[in-house]
Amino acid sequence: GAESKLKDEL
Amino acid sequence: MNVFRILGDLSHLLAILILLAKMWRSKSCAGISGKSQVLFALVFSTRYLDLFFVFISLYNLVMKVIYLLCSYITIYMIYGKLRKTYDRENDTFRLEFLLIPVIGLSFLENYDFIPTELLWTFSIYLEAVAILPQLFMISNTGEAETITTHYLFFLGLYRALYLANWIWRYHTEKFYDQIAIISGVVQTIFYCDFFYLYITKVLKGKKLSLP
């Protein structure tokens, strides 16, 4: 899974 | 940003505005599950806290503020202004049956065991099941107002468009958010039965009534 990246989605 | 995400966000915004318009015009929240609306407000409140700490874009900021405002106005309408029209007897889904598993799963499956990530993960899992009290209420009453079905259609369409957005982002930027994707698939699957009824009945001008 992806790491906790910038949450740019709503 | 891609076309699927823009259409998805607009579909979501449209759904929220359709619901507010229905309550405002008919001065009634009959057939609307207050419990689902409480869950949506909880989803937005736990996911958009970063509003105050991280600036992503004006679009991101404006949309979060609109979603938060509309969700609390919706709750105020249901439990405040129009509470006499709230159909409490049919809105009986036990929220603890959703909240406890969602909280448990958030602690088990997350990207990072820190408050902001746990809250974000909780909001993603909760959003997947937040519509269940509303769908349960419709199965209880056996029918739904046409305007309510349009609300549900655009609400279901929004996350389906997000699935397309994730496919697009995977192929163009190798973006892959496993928690959001799996949760989004589950969320969209819950709408499939409704989508079938909406397309075969409501779009043919019939009223949505469950067999």
Short mmCIF file of C-alpha atoms in Angstrom, two decimals:
data_model
loop_
_atom_site.label_atom_id
_atom_site.label_comp_id
_atom_site.label_asym_id
_atom_site.label_seq_id
_atom_site.Cartn_x
_atom_site.Cartn_y
_atom_site.Cartn_z
CA GLY A 1 0.00 0.00 0.00
CA ALA A 2 0.98 3.61 -0.36
CA GLU A 3 2.47 5.48 2.59
CA SER A 4 0.60 8.37 4.19
CA LYS A 5 1.31 10.87 1.43
CA LEU A 6 -0.16 14.34 1.06
CA LYS A 7 -3.93 13.93 1.08
CA ASP A 8 -4.82 16.02 -1.94
CA GLU A 9 -8.13 14.27 -2.62
CA LEU A 10 -11.46 15.19 -1.06
CA MET B 1 -6.39 16.70 -10.84
CA ASN B 2 -8.20 14.88 -13.67
CA VAL B 3 -11.63 14.97 -15.28
CA PHE B 4 -12.90 11.99 -13.29
CA ARG B 5 -12.06 13.65 -9.99
CA ILE B 6 -13.58 16.98 -11.04
CA LEU B 7 -16.76 15.25 -12.21
CA GLY B 8 -16.76 13.17 -9.04
CA ASP B 9 -16.48 16.21 -6.76
CA LEU B 10 -19.15 18.05 -8.74
CA SER B 11 -21.42 15.00 -8.55
CA HIS B 12 -20.88 14.91 -4.79
CA LEU B 13 -21.58 18.63 -4.46
CA LEU B 14 -24.70 18.26 -6.62
CA ALA B 15 -25.98 15.43 -4.42
CA ILE B 16 -25.53 17.52 -1.29
CA LEU B 17 -27.28 20.51 -2.89
CA ILE B 18 -30.15 18.35 -4.20
CA LEU B 19 -30.79 17.13 -0.66
CA LEU B 20 -30.76 20.65 0.75
CA ALA B 21 -33.04 21.86 -2.07
CA LYS B 22 -35.49 19.01 -1.42
CA MET B 23 -35.74 19.89 2.26
CA TRP B 24 -35.85 23.63 1.64
CA ARG B 25 -38.57 23.46 -1.05
CA SER B 26 -40.75 20.74 0.44
CA LYS B 27 -40.11 21.97 3.99
CA SER B 28 -39.86 18.28 4.83
CA CYS B 29 -37.15 15.69 5.44
CA ALA B 30 -39.52 12.73 5.04
CA GLY B 31 -37.70 9.67 3.76
CA ILE B 32 -34.30 11.09 4.68
CA SER B 33 -32.15 9.16 7.16
CA GLY B 34 -30.84 11.57 9.78
CA LYS B 35 -28.43 8.84 10.88
CA SER B 36 -26.71 8.73 7.49
CA GLN B 37 -26.40 12.51 7.52
CA VAL B 38 -24.82 12.39 10.98
CA LEU B 39 -22.33 9.82 9.67
CA PHE B 40 -21.51 12.03 6.67
CA ALA B 41 -20.90 15.01 8.95
CA LEU B 42 -18.60 12.76 11.01
CA VAL B 43 -16.78 11.68 7.82
CA PHE B 44 -16.16 15.29 6.80
CA SER B 45 -15.25 16.40 10.32
CA THR B 46 -12.63 13.66 10.76
CA ARG B 47 -11.23 13.92 7.23
CA TYR B 48 -11.10 17.67 6.71
CA LEU B 49 -9.43 18.65 9.97
CA ASP B 50 -6.25 19.26 7.96
CA LEU B 51 -8.18 22.25 6.63
CA PHE B 52 -6.60 24.35 9.35
CA PHE B 53 -3.06 22.97 9.14
CA VAL B 54 -2.28 22.17 5.51
CA PHE B 55 -3.03 24.38 2.51
CA ILE B 56 -3.33 22.19 -0.60
CA SER B 57 -5.19 24.45 -3.03
CA LEU B 58 -7.97 27.00 -3.06
CA TYR B 59 -10.24 24.43 -4.69
CA ASN B 60 -9.48 21.91 -1.94
CA LEU B 61 -10.11 24.50 0.77
CA VAL B 62 -13.34 25.84 -0.71
CA MET B 63 -14.83 22.38 -1.34
CA LYS B 64 -14.02 21.21 2.20
CA VAL B 65 -15.66 24.28 3.71
CA ILE B 66 -18.75 23.81 1.52
CA TYR B 67 -19.05 20.11 2.38
CA LEU B 68 -18.67 20.78 6.11
CA LEU B 69 -21.15 23.68 6.07
CA CYS B 70 -23.77 21.79 4.02
CA SER B 71 -23.53 18.65 6.14
CA TYR B 72 -24.14 20.59 9.37
CA ILE B 73 -26.93 22.62 7.80
CA THR B 74 -28.52 19.33 6.67
CA ILE B 75 -28.37 17.95 10.21
CA TYR B 76 -29.75 21.20 11.61
CA MET B 77 -32.69 20.91 9.15
CA ILE B 78 -33.45 17.28 10.03
CA TYR B 79 -33.08 17.49 13.81
CA GLY B 80 -33.96 21.16 14.18
CA LYS B 81 -36.08 23.12 11.75
CA LEU B 82 -37.94 20.20 10.13
CA ARG B 83 -37.78 17.76 13.02
CA LYS B 84 -41.58 17.30 12.91
CA THR B 85 -41.21 15.77 9.43
CA TYR B 86 -38.33 13.49 10.41
CA ASP B 87 -39.43 9.88 10.05
CA ARG B 88 -37.76 8.57 13.24
CA GLU B 89 -39.68 5.28 13.25
CA ASN B 90 -38.14 4.20 9.95
CA ASP B 91 -34.64 5.50 10.62
CA THR B 92 -33.71 2.69 12.97
CA PHE B 93 -30.32 1.41 11.76
CA ARG B 94 -28.08 0.75 14.79
CA LEU B 95 -25.10 3.11 14.28
CA GLU B 96 -22.97 1.19 16.76
CA PHE B 97 -23.03 -1.73 14.30
CA LEU B 98 -21.17 0.54 11.89
CA LEU B 99 -19.03 2.67 14.21
CA ILE B 100 -17.48 -0.14 16.25
CA PRO B 101 -16.22 -2.21 13.29
CA VAL B 102 -15.04 0.94 11.49
CA ILE B 103 -13.10 2.15 14.55
CA GLY B 104 -11.65 -1.34 15.03
CA LEU B 105 -10.58 -1.64 11.41
CA SER B 106 -9.04 1.85 11.48
CA PHE B 107 -6.73 0.74 14.27
CA LEU B 108 -5.89 -2.49 12.47
CA GLU B 109 -5.46 -1.29 8.90
CA ASN B 110 -3.87 2.12 8.48
CA TYR B 111 -0.76 3.70 6.92
CA ASP B 112 0.57 5.15 10.12
CA PHE B 113 -0.46 4.90 13.76
CA ILE B 114 -0.70 8.65 14.34
CA PRO B 115 -3.87 10.65 15.13
CA THR B 116 -4.20 12.40 11.75
CA GLU B 117 -3.77 9.12 9.83
CA LEU B 118 -6.12 7.22 12.15
CA LEU B 119 -8.76 9.92 11.75
CA TRP B 120 -8.34 9.95 7.96
CA THR B 121 -8.55 6.13 7.83
CA PHE B 122 -11.63 6.16 10.08
CA SER B 123 -13.29 8.71 7.76
CA ILE B 124 -12.53 6.58 4.68
CA TYR B 125 -13.95 3.39 6.19
CA LEU B 126 -16.94 5.25 7.66
CA GLU B 127 -17.80 6.86 4.34
CA ALA B 128 -18.05 3.40 2.76
CA VAL B 129 -20.91 2.42 5.10
CA ALA B 130 -22.45 5.83 5.88
CA ILE B 131 -25.23 5.39 3.31
CA LEU B 132 -26.45 2.10 4.81
CA PRO B 133 -28.93 3.68 7.25
CA GLN B 134 -30.46 5.59 4.31
CA LEU B 135 -30.72 2.48 2.12
CA PHE B 136 -32.09 0.55 5.11
CA MET B 137 -34.72 3.27 5.66
CA ILE B 138 -35.84 3.04 2.02
CA SER B 139 -36.16 -0.74 2.36
CA ASN B 140 -38.21 -0.12 5.52
CA THR B 141 -40.61 2.31 3.87
CA GLY B 142 -40.53 0.40 0.56
CA GLU B 143 -40.29 3.56 -1.52
CA ALA B 144 -38.44 6.87 -1.93
CA GLU B 145 -39.33 10.29 -3.30
CA THR B 146 -37.93 10.83 -6.78
CA ILE B 147 -35.81 13.78 -5.65
CA THR B 148 -34.27 11.51 -2.99
CA THR B 149 -33.35 8.96 -5.64
CA HIS B 150 -31.55 11.68 -7.63
CA TYR B 151 -29.67 12.58 -4.45
CA LEU B 152 -28.62 8.94 -3.99
CA PHE B 153 -27.70 8.56 -7.66
CA PHE B 154 -25.21 11.45 -7.66
CA LEU B 155 -23.90 10.44 -4.25
CA GLY B 156 -23.18 6.93 -5.54
CA LEU B 157 -21.82 8.25 -8.83
CA TYR B 158 -19.26 10.46 -7.05
CA ARG B 159 -17.27 7.59 -5.57
CA ALA B 160 -17.69 5.52 -8.76
CA LEU B 161 -16.01 8.41 -10.60
CA TYR B 162 -13.29 8.40 -7.95
CA LEU B 163 -12.62 4.76 -8.86
CA ALA B 164 -12.06 5.92 -12.45
CA ASN B 165 -9.83 8.69 -11.07
CA TRP B 166 -7.68 6.10 -9.21
CA ILE B 167 -7.37 3.95 -12.32
CA TRP B 168 -6.35 7.04 -14.28
CA ARG B 169 -3.85 8.16 -11.59
CA TYR B 170 -2.36 4.66 -11.38
CA HIS B 171 -1.67 4.60 -15.10
CA THR B 172 -0.46 8.18 -15.36
CA GLU B 173 1.43 8.74 -12.11
CA LYS B 174 1.66 5.30 -10.47
CA PHE B 175 -0.53 6.70 -7.64
CA TYR B 176 -2.05 3.90 -5.55
CA ASP B 177 -3.93 4.47 -2.31
CA GLN B 178 -4.97 0.97 -1.24
CA ILE B 179 -7.17 1.97 1.72
CA ALA B 180 -9.12 4.57 -0.30
CA ILE B 181 -9.47 2.27 -3.33
CA ILE B 182 -10.70 -0.82 -1.49
CA SER B 183 -13.05 1.27 0.64
CA GLY B 184 -14.29 3.09 -2.46
CA VAL B 185 -15.04 -0.21 -4.22
CA VAL B 186 -17.03 -1.45 -1.21
CA GLN B 187 -18.88 1.89 -1.01
CA THR B 188 -19.84 1.77 -4.69
CA ILE B 189 -20.94 -1.86 -4.48
CA PHE B 190 -23.48 -0.87 -1.82
CA TYR B 191 -25.13 1.38 -4.44
CA CYS B 192 -25.34 -1.24 -7.19
CA ASP B 193 -28.79 -2.49 -6.19
CA PHE B 194 -30.04 1.09 -6.01
CA PHE B 195 -28.40 1.98 -9.35
CA TYR B 196 -30.27 -0.91 -10.98
CA LEU B 197 -33.62 0.28 -9.59
CA TYR B 198 -32.81 3.91 -10.46
CA ILE B 199 -31.98 3.10 -14.09
CA THR B 200 -34.80 0.62 -14.68
CA LYS B 201 -37.50 2.59 -12.83
CA VAL B 202 -36.80 6.23 -12.04
CA LEU B 203 -35.24 7.01 -15.43
CA LYS B 204 -38.37 5.55 -17.01
CA GLY B 205 -40.51 7.98 -15.07
CA LYS B 206 -41.73 5.43 -12.56
CA LYS B 207 -41.61 5.92 -8.81
CA LEU B 208 -38.94 3.96 -6.95
CA SER B 209 -40.74 1.32 -4.93
CA LEU B 210 -39.06 -1.80 -3.65
CA PRO B 211 -40.70 -5.17 -4.41
#
